[in-house]
Amino acid sequence: MALSHNLGFPRIGRDRELKKALEAYWRGELSEVGLRSTGQQLRATHWQVQKEAGIDLLPVGDFAWYDQVLTHSLMFGVIPERFRPKSGKPTLETLFAMARGTVAAEHGSSCCGGAHAQEMTKWFDTNYHYLVPEFTRDQQFALSWEQLFEEVKEAIALGHNVKPVVIGPLTYLWLGKAKGEEFDRLELLESLLPVYGEVLQRLAGLGVEWVQIDEPILSLDLPQDWKNAFERAYNLLQRDPLKKLVATYFAGLEDNLGLAASLPVDGLHIDLVRAPEQFPGILDRLPAYKVLSLGIVNGRNVWRTDLNQALEILQQAQERLGDRLWVAPSCSLLHSPVDLGREDRLDEELKSWLAFAVQKCEEIAVLTLALNDPNNSQVQAALELSRSVQATRAASPRIHKPEVQARLAAVTARDSQRHSPFETRIKLQREHLQLPLFPTTTIGSFPQTSAIRLARQSFKAGKISEAEYTEAMYSEIRHAVEVQENLGLDVLVHGEAERNDMVEYFAEQLDGYAFTRFGWVQSYGSRCVKPAVIYGDLSRPKAMTVEWIRYAQGLTNKVMKGMLTGPVTMLMWSFPRDDISREQQARQLALAIRDEVVDLERAGIRIVQIDEAAFREGLPLRKAQWNNYLNWATEAFRLCASGVADETQIHTHMCYSEFNDVIESIAAMDADVITIETSRSDMELLDAFEAFDYPNEIGPGVYDIHSPRVPDTREMVQLLRKAARRIPAQRLWVNPDCGLKTRGWAETEAALVNMVVAAQTLRKEFA
Ligand code: GLN
Ligand code: ZN
């Protein structure tokens, strides 16, 4: 019999119960007992839902109070000195301190006795963020946290057939960072493994048969010593009890296939959604005793699986594997929304195309049933339904827009080229814009005050009219313009008061996007995002931002910058279609945004900024695929930016600090000006600009907007001097490192006053 299992279920709850409970607990409005009971109820509900869907083997250990990597750090006793309890075992308080810092740190610095939180970073190429383990050279490991065992007992007591999930030793070490003196994290492997041994012993004692050991780093380009360490580690773990399933996901195994297939464990899971080409080759590489788990249902998107197509692959696998075949989602369902059943306002047709975590479990179960009992009537009905869903979706006129396709087909290479090269453009732009040396500007948003949010809510709820709402926003714009004029900034912005979110705002105005009400996915801790769904060809029925920007420009003689979100970021922060490539979707978005850029120019706007905050995060996990991505991503950006005259200046903004490996592509985007985040890394990032002669203008962020701290002029002057040593002064801009929407007005004005003085100082020095 083939077996169905799940790699992990979303923990947040279909109504975000965990988020609400956590936040109430942090505010002191819910007791620890109350919080724990919410967690317990959620786990019980989630196991029950999966069992009812028909999953044979349920994951345990996928629940976390904040983050599963953090839970492992507690389990292994990897608790940085600053959080270590004076006596006794770590508590929930220890866990939340590691995740969020202690009081003084929450207010933005660690100067006053507070401990700063552990660093947080993206979990592979997802939008989930984990807490980076901190290792010291003399790191000791000791079993220090009972959560996994308690939850296994809990599930068994409820009568479930469970498979605990742990992060494998190599992935865990890989995800961490060496603190203090530099050393090789692999040196810690020998002392970490005995703790895994203890964990497996304890689980065996509870009557568990299988354990899932996640080693997603097997889908990365691994250095040779890490590959070697896999063999060493699993040879040692082999002595410990339990059947072990090593799980890999997010990309193909490629050069690690031989290694992964031959590890001395009892099963291997591979991701056939991200890397379908692994099949059927994998069947020849797998030792005859091993279970193969095929991740055939997409754990990272919202579309229904084509069951007939999936079944064909599974049947082929079954012929070779028999009972050794398991059916699974591609990765943990942590990355998909919880329950489509909760969506009461989606139209029925669109809804029939979608599957969230609960529905994905049903798909896995019915595929397994189809293998075990092909003539079962439920199976026949499901296959038939899937066939018809796929057919209607493929033929649906709401997906295929001939105008969009015709326009895309007519795009030529010229369309993604500005008329003249940068050197020509910049001369014209300088004449046209008449800006001083070291021009000052901001990244776009100004504080999103509670008054703004209230106005938006009232408008959405129908409590105020459109005219009243527009007037409220106009009044915010007037205020923003007045403040900027008083500050003496050179290039102004309208402040983005009317935008809830930089992607959603545009998605709501494009055809081809749909919105869920409850499609939340955990981003970190209690924070969730609700990405919009791209379901059809994308187009812009009418101008999206022109009226706001035109109004703002009308209030001032200074240059007003138009503000848009770029095609790559729109795509990365949405659920994309699965029936056409990401590249094609990016091109459709590019054409829609191009029209907006051209309309802004026509309305007299001389500078347009197109934000590409997510440009770098689109990079594939494997280096070999980088070029392909970078080519289409830069091309999409250029396509949206190249419809304007040479005099119109195009800016872009990116919010991260690792540029070295993509700097050439950033140059290839050919924006006239790029503003970037540098202040936190003390302009270190500009090293990239030293090694590579970046040709266009740059605004390296001179202060960190992520903290309410007001930087003084002196530090900004120093940063600018540092920048001017690497980049010619004529090409430097002066700006904060990101938008100001999360800040208050008082600190924003105070910081900008100092920033303007810093720019004036530099102007004198370079006059
Ligand atoms: N223009 C946006 C803002 O200022 C940019 C935000 C971002 O890149 N994350 O808010
Ligand atoms: Zn930013």
XYZ file of C-alpha atoms in Angstrom, residues 123-125 170-171 174-175 215-223 226-227 230 248-257 259 619-623 626:
36
model
C 14.012 30.637 5.093
C 15.547 29.622 1.763
C 13.640 31.316 -1.059
C 23.602 19.792 8.887
C 20.795 22.114 7.906
C 24.228 25.659 8.103
C 21.451 28.051 9.127
C 17.761 18.580 5.205
C 16.709 21.197 2.650
C 20.322 22.316 2.218
C 20.719 19.232 0.028
C 19.015 21.381 -2.633
C 21.777 24.008 -2.458
C 25.223 24.273 -4.011
C 27.148 22.776 -1.085
C 30.861 23.080 -0.400
C 29.574 19.919 3.922
C 28.827 17.106 1.513
C 26.532 14.364 5.504
C 14.627 17.759 0.815
C 12.639 20.531 -0.829
C 12.550 23.888 -2.669
C 14.829 22.697 -5.502
C 16.299 19.612 -7.121
C 19.078 17.513 -5.603
C 21.199 17.713 -8.771
C 24.823 17.040 -7.845
C 23.740 16.001 -4.344
C 21.446 13.285 -5.662
C 24.794 11.633 -1.780
C 17.268 34.681 -7.018
C 17.028 30.898 -7.453
C 18.669 28.710 -4.806
C 21.059 27.222 -7.338
C 23.706 29.475 -8.855
C 20.846 32.791 -11.570
